[in-house]
mmCIF file of C-alpha atoms in Angstrom:
data_model
loop_
_atom_site.group_PDB
_atom_site.id
_atom_site.type_symbol
_atom_site.label_atom_id
_atom_site.label_comp_id
_atom_site.label_asym_id
_atom_site.label_seq_id
_atom_site.Cartn_x
_atom_site.Cartn_y
_atom_site.Cartn_z
ATOM 1 C CA UNK H 1 -296.583 93.802 -126.640
ATOM 2 C CA UNK H 2 -296.478 95.135 -130.146
ATOM 3 C CA UNK H 3 -294.454 98.167 -129.024
ATOM 4 C CA UNK H 4 -291.900 95.975 -127.187
ATOM 5 C CA UNK H 5 -291.252 93.879 -130.257
ATOM 6 C CA UNK H 6 -290.754 96.965 -132.342
ATOM 7 C CA UNK H 7 -288.291 98.387 -129.776
ATOM 8 C CA UNK H 8 -286.151 95.242 -129.879
ATOM 9 C CA UNK H 9 -286.020 95.393 -133.661
ATOM 10 C CA UNK H 10 -284.833 99.006 -133.558
ATOM 11 C CA UNK H 11 -282.145 98.081 -131.004
ATOM 12 C CA UNK H 12 -280.844 95.312 -133.234
ATOM 13 C CA UNK H 13 -280.668 97.676 -136.196
ATOM 14 C CA UNK H 14 -278.800 100.263 -134.098
ATOM 15 C CA UNK H 15 -276.254 97.614 -132.911
ATOM 16 C CA UNK H 16 -275.656 96.462 -136.481
ATOM 17 C CA UNK H 17 -275.084 100.022 -137.583
ATOM 18 C CA UNK H 18 -272.627 100.592 -134.742
ATOM 19 C CA UNK H 19 -270.637 97.479 -135.709
ATOM 20 C CA UNK H 20 -270.528 98.549 -139.325
ATOM 21 C CA UNK H 21 -269.207 101.953 -138.283
ATOM 22 C CA UNK H 22 -266.498 100.353 -136.111
ATOM 23 C CA UNK H 23 -265.379 98.012 -138.913
ATOM 24 C CA UNK H 24 -265.239 100.915 -141.287
ATOM 25 C CA UNK H 25 -263.134 102.945 -138.847
ATOM 26 C CA UNK H 26 -260.652 100.095 -138.412
ATOM 27 C CA UNK H 27 -260.433 99.615 -142.169
ATOM 28 C CA UNK H 28 -259.858 103.308 -142.690
ATOM 29 C CA UNK H 29 -257.081 103.444 -140.094
ATOM 30 C CA UNK H 30 -255.405 100.422 -141.668
ATOM 31 C CA UNK H 31 -255.479 101.950 -145.123
ATOM 32 C CA UNK H 32 -254.137 105.229 -143.787
ATOM 33 C CA UNK H 33 -251.305 103.384 -141.987
ATOM 34 C CA UNK H 34 -250.315 101.517 -145.136
ATOM 35 C CA UNK H 35 -250.241 104.731 -147.071
ATOM 36 C CA UNK H 36 -248.021 106.376 -144.461
ATOM 37 C CA UNK H 37 -245.547 103.472 -144.525
ATOM 38 C CA UNK H 38 -245.351 103.745 -148.255
ATOM 39 C CA UNK H 39 -244.292 107.373 -147.960
ATOM 40 C CA UNK H 40 -241.469 106.516 -145.486
ATOM 41 C CA UNK H 41 -239.372 104.547 -147.984
ATOM 42 C CA UNK H 42 -239.110 100.941 -149.030
ATOM 43 C CA UNK H 43 -236.347 99.937 -146.496
ATOM 44 C CA UNK H 44 -237.511 97.679 -143.719
ATOM 45 C CA UNK H 45 -236.615 98.480 -140.144
ATOM 46 C CA UNK H 46 -233.398 96.810 -138.957
ATOM 47 C CA UNK H 47 -234.435 94.625 -136.068
ATOM 48 C CA UNK H 48 -231.431 93.072 -134.232
ATOM 49 C CA UNK H 49 -231.386 90.022 -132.041
ATOM 50 C CA UNK H 50 -230.090 92.065 -129.135
ATOM 51 C CA UNK H 51 -233.035 94.485 -129.422
ATOM 52 C CA UNK H 52 -235.601 91.888 -128.456
ATOM 53 C CA UNK H 53 -233.642 90.086 -125.715
ATOM 54 C CA UNK H 54 -232.711 91.588 -122.405
ATOM 55 C CA UNK H 55 -228.910 91.851 -121.974
ATOM 56 C CA UNK H 56 -228.039 90.498 -118.522
ATOM 57 C CA UNK H 57 -225.164 91.914 -116.470
ATOM 58 C CA UNK H 58 -221.811 90.014 -116.910
ATOM 59 C CA UNK H 59 -221.109 87.317 -114.326
ATOM 60 C CA UNK H 60 -218.016 87.174 -112.089
ATOM 61 C CA UNK H 61 -216.594 84.316 -114.198
ATOM 62 C CA UNK H 62 -216.956 86.387 -117.363
ATOM 63 C CA UNK H 63 -215.288 89.343 -115.664
ATOM 64 C CA UNK H 64 -212.356 87.202 -114.465
ATOM 65 C CA UNK H 65 -211.885 85.612 -117.895
ATOM 66 C CA UNK H 66 -211.976 88.966 -119.621
ATOM 67 C CA UNK H 67 -209.503 90.469 -117.168
ATOM 68 C CA UNK H 68 -207.000 87.606 -117.649
ATOM 69 C CA UNK H 69 -207.318 87.054 -121.388
ATOM 70 C CA UNK H 70 -207.959 90.520 -122.735
ATOM 71 C CA UNK H 71 -207.038 93.201 -120.278
ATOM 72 C CA UNK H 72 -204.435 91.823 -117.872
ATOM 73 C CA UNK H 73 -200.844 92.829 -118.778
ATOM 74 C CA UNK H 74 -198.479 90.061 -119.794
ATOM 75 C CA UNK H 75 -195.070 89.741 -118.210
ATOM 76 C CA UNK H 76 -192.825 92.476 -119.569
ATOM 77 C CA UNK H 77 -195.730 94.739 -120.578
ATOM 78 C CA UNK H 78 -196.612 97.919 -118.747
ATOM 79 C CA UNK H 79 -200.072 99.237 -118.078
ATOM 80 C CA UNK H 80 -203.463 97.640 -118.418
ATOM 81 C CA UNK H 81 -206.932 98.744 -119.276
ATOM 82 C CA UNK H 82 -209.601 97.882 -116.734
ATOM 83 C CA UNK H 83 -212.360 95.706 -118.169
ATOM 84 C CA UNK H 84 -215.397 97.588 -119.325
ATOM 85 C CA UNK H 85 -218.744 96.149 -120.346
ATOM 86 C CA UNK H 86 -221.348 98.198 -122.146
ATOM 87 C CA UNK H 87 -224.557 96.292 -122.698
ATOM 88 C CA UNK H 88 -226.931 97.592 -125.351
ATOM 89 C CA UNK H 89 -230.056 99.152 -123.920
ATOM 90 C CA UNK H 90 -232.934 96.671 -124.012
ATOM 91 C CA UNK H 91 -235.999 97.556 -125.967
ATOM 92 C CA UNK H 92 -239.034 98.790 -124.050
ATOM 93 C CA UNK H 93 -241.090 95.794 -125.045
ATOM 94 C CA UNK H 94 -238.432 93.334 -123.941
ATOM 95 C CA UNK H 95 -237.889 95.122 -120.652
ATOM 96 C CA UNK H 96 -241.573 95.153 -119.841
ATOM 97 C CA UNK H 97 -241.893 91.460 -120.611
ATOM 98 C CA UNK H 98 -238.730 90.014 -119.052
ATOM 99 C CA UNK H 99 -237.273 92.421 -116.544
ATOM 100 C CA UNK H 100 -239.807 91.618 -113.857
ATOM 101 C CA UNK H 101 -238.814 87.925 -113.866
ATOM 102 C CA UNK H 102 -235.022 88.516 -113.465
ATOM 103 C CA UNK H 103 -233.249 88.958 -110.096
ATOM 104 C CA UNK H 104 -231.979 92.448 -109.438
ATOM 105 C CA UNK H 105 -228.299 92.634 -108.418
ATOM 106 C CA UNK H 106 -227.439 94.537 -105.293
ATOM 107 C CA UNK H 107 -225.932 97.985 -105.950
ATOM 108 C CA UNK H 108 -222.156 97.790 -106.414
ATOM 109 C CA UNK H 109 -222.073 93.960 -106.545
ATOM 110 C CA UNK H 110 -220.834 93.773 -110.140
ATOM 111 C CA UNK H 111 -218.193 96.407 -109.462
ATOM 112 C CA UNK H 112 -216.895 94.520 -106.411
ATOM 113 C CA UNK H 113 -216.719 91.235 -108.357
ATOM 114 C CA UNK H 114 -214.835 92.948 -111.160
ATOM 115 C CA UNK H 115 -212.349 94.432 -108.673
ATOM 116 C CA UNK H 116 -211.724 91.015 -107.105
ATOM 117 C CA UNK H 117 -211.248 89.405 -110.513
ATOM 118 C CA UNK H 118 -208.650 92.015 -111.525
ATOM 119 C CA UNK H 119 -206.864 91.708 -108.155
ATOM 120 C CA UNK H 120 -206.457 87.927 -108.476
ATOM 121 C CA UNK H 121 -202.896 86.835 -109.377
ATOM 122 C CA UNK H 122 -202.251 86.421 -113.075
ATOM 123 C CA UNK H 123 -201.013 82.950 -114.093
ATOM 124 C CA UNK H 124 -197.306 83.050 -114.971
ATOM 125 C CA UNK H 125 -196.378 83.294 -118.628
ATOM 126 C CA UNK H 126 -193.610 80.871 -119.546
ATOM 127 C CA UNK H 127 -191.034 81.995 -122.073
ATOM 128 C CA UNK H 128 -188.501 79.910 -123.922
ATOM 129 C CA UNK H 129 -185.080 80.462 -122.329
ATOM 130 C CA UNK H 130 -182.546 82.325 -124.383
ATOM 131 C CA UNK H 131 -179.566 80.455 -125.812
ATOM 132 C CA UNK H 132 -176.635 80.421 -123.443
ATOM 133 C CA UNK H 133 -173.987 81.598 -125.872
ATOM 134 C CA UNK H 134 -175.214 82.541 -129.302
ATOM 135 C CA UNK H 135 -171.836 83.868 -130.450
ATOM 136 C CA UNK H 136 -170.184 80.517 -129.750
ATOM 137 C CA UNK H 137 -172.895 78.667 -131.657
ATOM 138 C CA UNK H 138 -172.445 80.941 -134.635
ATOM 139 C CA UNK H 139 -168.687 80.330 -134.658
ATOM 140 C CA UNK H 140 -169.085 76.546 -134.405
ATOM 141 C CA UNK H 141 -172.707 75.345 -134.285
ATOM 142 C CA UNK H 142 -171.649 71.689 -134.008
ATOM 143 C CA UNK H 143 -169.297 72.137 -131.062
ATOM 144 C CA UNK H 144 -170.207 70.164 -127.944
ATOM 145 C CA UNK H 145 -168.863 70.138 -124.422
ATOM 146 C CA UNK H 146 -165.897 67.769 -124.158
ATOM 147 C CA UNK H 147 -165.059 68.094 -127.863
ATOM 148 C CA UNK H 148 -161.419 68.001 -128.884
ATOM 149 C CA UNK H 149 -159.441 71.173 -129.370
ATOM 150 C CA UNK H 150 -158.302 72.114 -132.856
ATOM 151 C CA UNK H 151 -154.776 70.920 -132.030
ATOM 152 C CA UNK H 152 -155.998 67.556 -130.805
ATOM 153 C CA UNK H 153 -158.239 67.093 -133.811
ATOM 154 C CA UNK H 154 -155.190 67.364 -136.072
ATOM 155 C CA UNK H 155 -153.344 64.899 -133.858
ATOM 156 C CA UNK H 156 -156.311 62.532 -133.971
ATOM 157 C CA UNK H 157 -156.316 62.522 -137.772
ATOM 158 C CA UNK H 158 -152.611 61.786 -137.846
ATOM 159 C CA UNK H 159 -152.935 58.945 -135.319
ATOM 160 C CA UNK H 160 -155.805 57.393 -137.274
ATOM 161 C CA UNK H 161 -153.693 57.348 -140.445
ATOM 162 C CA UNK H 162 -150.396 56.333 -138.849
ATOM 163 C CA UNK H 163 -151.532 53.703 -136.327
ATOM 164 C CA UNK H 164 -154.545 52.438 -138.292
ATOM 165 C CA UNK H 165 -157.099 53.022 -135.537
ATOM 166 C CA UNK H 166 -160.517 54.521 -136.026
ATOM 167 C CA UNK H 167 -161.173 58.080 -134.968
ATOM 168 C CA UNK H 168 -164.169 56.955 -132.897
ATOM 169 C CA UNK H 169 -161.979 54.527 -130.944
ATOM 170 C CA UNK H 170 -159.152 56.931 -130.134
ATOM 171 C CA UNK H 171 -161.155 60.112 -129.568
ATOM 172 C CA UNK H 172 -162.306 59.330 -125.969
ATOM 173 C CA UNK H 173 -158.678 58.737 -124.955
ATOM 174 C CA UNK H 174 -157.543 62.024 -126.506
ATOM 175 C CA UNK H 175 -160.367 63.914 -124.811
ATOM 176 C CA UNK H 176 -159.361 62.346 -121.480
ATOM 177 C CA UNK H 177 -155.736 63.327 -122.115
ATOM 178 C CA UNK H 178 -156.742 66.961 -122.556
ATOM 179 C CA UNK H 179 -158.939 66.922 -119.462
ATOM 180 C CA UNK H 180 -156.632 65.192 -116.972
ATOM 181 C CA UNK H 181 -153.352 66.641 -118.250
ATOM 182 C CA UNK H 182 -154.617 70.170 -117.820
ATOM 183 C CA UNK H 183 -155.944 69.336 -114.330
ATOM 184 C CA UNK H 184 -152.466 68.174 -113.230
ATOM 185 C CA UNK H 185 -150.423 70.756 -115.123
ATOM 186 C CA UNK H 186 -149.118 68.635 -117.995
ATOM 187 C CA UNK H 187 -149.076 69.235 -121.728
ATOM 188 C CA UNK H 188 -151.786 66.940 -123.192
ATOM 189 C CA UNK H 189 -149.454 66.017 -126.044
ATOM 190 C CA UNK H 190 -147.032 64.517 -123.500
ATOM 191 C CA UNK H 191 -149.767 62.105 -122.374
ATOM 192 C CA UNK H 192 -150.529 61.246 -126.014
ATOM 193 C CA UNK H 193 -146.855 60.572 -126.641
ATOM 194 C CA UNK H 194 -146.750 58.149 -123.677
ATOM 195 C CA UNK H 195 -149.775 56.314 -125.112
ATOM 196 C CA UNK H 196 -148.056 56.015 -128.474
ATOM 197 C CA UNK H 197 -144.828 54.628 -126.950
ATOM 198 C CA UNK H 198 -146.537 52.297 -124.474
ATOM 199 C CA UNK H 199 -149.349 50.719 -126.542
ATOM 200 C CA UNK H 200 -149.450 52.242 -130.054
ATOM 201 C CA UNK H 201 -153.010 53.313 -129.111
ATOM 202 C CA UNK H 202 -154.271 49.773 -128.521
ATOM 203 C CA UNK H 203 -156.679 50.087 -125.606
ATOM 204 C CA UNK H 204 -156.713 46.265 -125.150
ATOM 205 C CA UNK H 205 -152.931 45.914 -124.949
ATOM 206 C CA UNK H 206 -151.487 43.585 -122.263
ATOM 207 C CA UNK H 207 -147.754 43.305 -121.529
ATOM 208 C CA UNK H 208 -145.714 40.392 -120.132
ATOM 209 C CA UNK H 209 -145.485 42.302 -116.853
ATOM 210 C CA UNK H 210 -149.249 42.607 -116.575
ATOM 211 C CA UNK H 211 -149.498 46.237 -117.696
ATOM 212 C CA UNK H 212 -152.891 47.012 -119.218
ATOM 213 C CA UNK H 213 -154.447 49.394 -121.706
ATOM 214 C CA UNK H 214 -153.372 52.521 -123.499
ATOM 215 C CA UNK H 215 -150.844 53.760 -120.919
ATOM 216 C CA UNK H 216 -149.831 50.249 -119.744
ATOM 217 C CA UNK H 217 -150.724 50.654 -116.090
ATOM 218 C CA UNK H 218 -149.864 47.743 -113.758
ATOM 219 C CA UNK H 219 -152.931 47.321 -111.530
ATOM 220 C CA UNK H 220 -151.207 45.866 -108.455
ATOM 221 C CA UNK H 221 -149.015 48.946 -108.085
ATOM 222 C CA UNK H 222 -151.723 51.563 -108.413
ATOM 223 C CA UNK H 223 -154.839 50.260 -106.698
ATOM 224 C CA UNK H 224 -155.111 53.536 -104.805
ATOM 225 C CA UNK H 225 -155.540 55.402 -108.101
ATOM 226 C CA UNK H 226 -157.911 52.902 -109.681
ATOM 227 C CA UNK H 227 -160.321 53.029 -106.757
ATOM 228 C CA UNK H 228 -161.729 50.466 -104.327
ATOM 229 C CA UNK H 229 -163.864 47.556 -105.466
ATOM 230 C CA UNK H 230 -162.859 47.976 -109.099
ATOM 231 C CA UNK H 231 -161.390 45.062 -111.029
ATOM 232 C CA UNK H 232 -158.315 45.156 -113.203
ATOM 233 C CA UNK H 233 -160.378 45.113 -116.378
ATOM 234 C CA UNK H 234 -161.523 48.660 -115.696
ATOM 235 C CA UNK H 235 -158.148 49.748 -117.111
ATOM 236 C CA UNK H 236 -159.364 48.730 -120.553
ATOM 237 C CA UNK H 237 -161.683 51.709 -120.392
ATOM 238 C CA UNK H 238 -159.771 54.474 -122.227
ATOM 239 C CA UNK H 239 -160.955 57.271 -119.942
ATOM 240 C CA UNK H 240 -160.067 55.390 -116.745
ATOM 241 C CA UNK H 241 -156.731 54.242 -118.115
ATOM 242 C CA UNK H 242 -155.656 57.726 -119.153
ATOM 243 C CA UNK H 243 -156.720 59.200 -115.813
ATOM 244 C CA UNK H 244 -154.789 56.605 -113.818
ATOM 245 C CA UNK H 245 -151.726 56.855 -116.091
ATOM 246 C CA UNK H 246 -151.646 60.643 -115.736
ATOM 247 C CA UNK H 247 -151.838 60.273 -111.940
ATOM 248 C CA UNK H 248 -148.877 57.876 -112.040
ATOM 249 C CA UNK H 249 -146.801 60.416 -113.973
ATOM 250 C CA UNK H 250 -147.818 63.156 -111.523
ATOM 251 C CA UNK H 251 -146.749 60.932 -108.616
ATOM 252 C CA UNK H 252 -143.322 60.453 -110.213
ATOM 253 C CA UNK H 253 -142.914 64.199 -110.715
ATOM 254 C CA UNK H 254 -143.773 64.874 -107.075
ATOM 255 C CA UNK H 255 -141.332 62.237 -105.880
ATOM 256 C CA UNK H 256 -138.344 63.084 -108.048
ATOM 257 C CA UNK H 257 -138.831 66.705 -109.040
ATOM 258 C CA UNK H 258 -137.936 66.502 -112.746
ATOM 259 C CA UNK H 259 -139.791 65.395 -115.850
ATOM 260 C CA UNK H 260 -136.957 63.099 -116.930
ATOM 261 C CA UNK H 261 -136.997 61.269 -113.616
ATOM 262 C CA UNK H 262 -140.781 61.174 -113.608
ATOM 263 C CA UNK H 263 -140.834 59.526 -117.021
ATOM 264 C CA UNK H 264 -138.160 57.022 -116.044
ATOM 265 C CA UNK H 265 -140.183 56.228 -112.926
ATOM 266 C CA UNK H 266 -143.248 55.718 -115.068
ATOM 267 C CA UNK H 267 -141.382 53.184 -117.193
ATOM 268 C CA UNK H 268 -139.765 51.520 -114.190
ATOM 269 C CA UNK H 269 -136.309 52.418 -115.557
ATOM 270 C CA UNK H 270 -134.894 54.808 -112.943
ATOM 271 C CA UNK H 271 -131.533 53.043 -113.158
ATOM 272 C CA UNK H 272 -131.115 53.692 -116.900
ATOM 273 C CA UNK H 273 -128.295 56.291 -117.113
ATOM 274 C CA UNK H 274 -129.096 57.106 -120.744
ATOM 275 C CA UNK H 275 -132.787 57.783 -119.994
ATOM 276 C CA UNK H 276 -133.755 56.187 -123.276
ATOM 277 C CA UNK H 277 -137.456 56.045 -122.426
ATOM 278 C CA UNK H 278 -137.530 59.774 -121.716
ATOM 279 C CA UNK H 279 -135.784 60.615 -124.982
ATOM 280 C CA UNK H 280 -138.182 58.409 -126.940
ATOM 281 C CA UNK H 281 -141.277 60.008 -125.401
ATOM 282 C CA UNK H 282 -139.977 63.563 -125.791
ATOM 283 C CA UNK H 283 -138.996 62.991 -129.434
ATOM 284 C CA UNK H 284 -142.543 61.813 -130.198
ATOM 285 C CA UNK H 285 -144.013 64.744 -128.294
ATOM 286 C CA UNK H 286 -141.964 67.146 -130.446
ATOM 287 C CA UNK H 287 -143.400 65.535 -133.574
ATOM 288 C CA UNK H 288 -146.937 65.746 -132.201
ATOM 289 C CA UNK H 289 -146.453 69.450 -131.487
ATOM 290 C CA UNK H 290 -145.612 70.082 -135.120
ATOM 291 C CA UNK H 291 -148.585 68.008 -136.269
ATOM 292 C CA UNK H 292 -150.836 69.937 -133.888
ATOM 293 C CA UNK H 293 -149.795 73.184 -135.579
ATOM 294 C CA UNK H 294 -147.470 74.663 -132.971
ATOM 295 C CA UNK H 295 -144.520 76.619 -134.274
ATOM 296 C CA UNK H 296 -141.119 74.936 -134.599
ATOM 297 C CA UNK H 297 -139.435 77.093 -131.963
ATOM 298 C CA UNK H 298 -141.839 75.920 -129.227
ATOM 299 C CA UNK H 299 -141.305 72.319 -130.324
ATOM 300 C CA UNK H 300 -137.545 72.772 -130.080
ATOM 301 C CA UNK H 301 -137.842 74.223 -126.587
ATOM 302 C CA UNK H 302 -140.053 71.334 -125.465
ATOM 303 C CA UNK H 303 -137.476 68.784 -126.568
#
């Protein structure tokens, strides 16, 4: 019994010595490690966020977005660079901790998804249309379709001063004169001269014979030109009145074959041997030609 007690005491002493040796070894290794780090420089190791997280393979949605936004050629461009993804290599510690819990993609799956994403049609790129006629805009940037010619603008200014009508009021009638006269082969200034003689550019004028508007058209004689289901008051519209009046003059020219007879027909004065209406209209047309800027010789020929 005495020997057993002594043996247990020796065993306890041996275990304590062994633990002291182990603690001393650990302490020595720690001190040696600290000394080695001190010799390697004061800079700390650069640990990046990507080094401790596993970089997963790009998804099909990411591949499609990258191919459309970054690598797909825009309309008008040539060539494209296929999308390429290079993921940083995961650290060994991260791979051993996380890789086992992630699904493993089948071989070639990412490549096939990338090929499908690149092959998908690229959404169209809309471009602002080019200006139709830049040269014309540079010459006159304020010009609009249906605007008066330079000649008619000069005539308009003269009419506004002479007949005391506003430019805004008379301009639609002058624009209609240019449009419909040219369609039927007349000089627009001839139509303007008829307006001046007939109504002095009063679009609300009414005669004792029932003639209406700028060119003093009598509705009951020209319903076919006014159009069906349209009342007489439509002739107070300058554009309609000028169109109908020009058609009446064209009808007279077709019937009688000369401008003098056509004008006398227009005025209802075919039996006037002196053709006073024709002379009055043609004299005013000659004046308008000079105001419009045409040379005197052409004005003389027109008269």
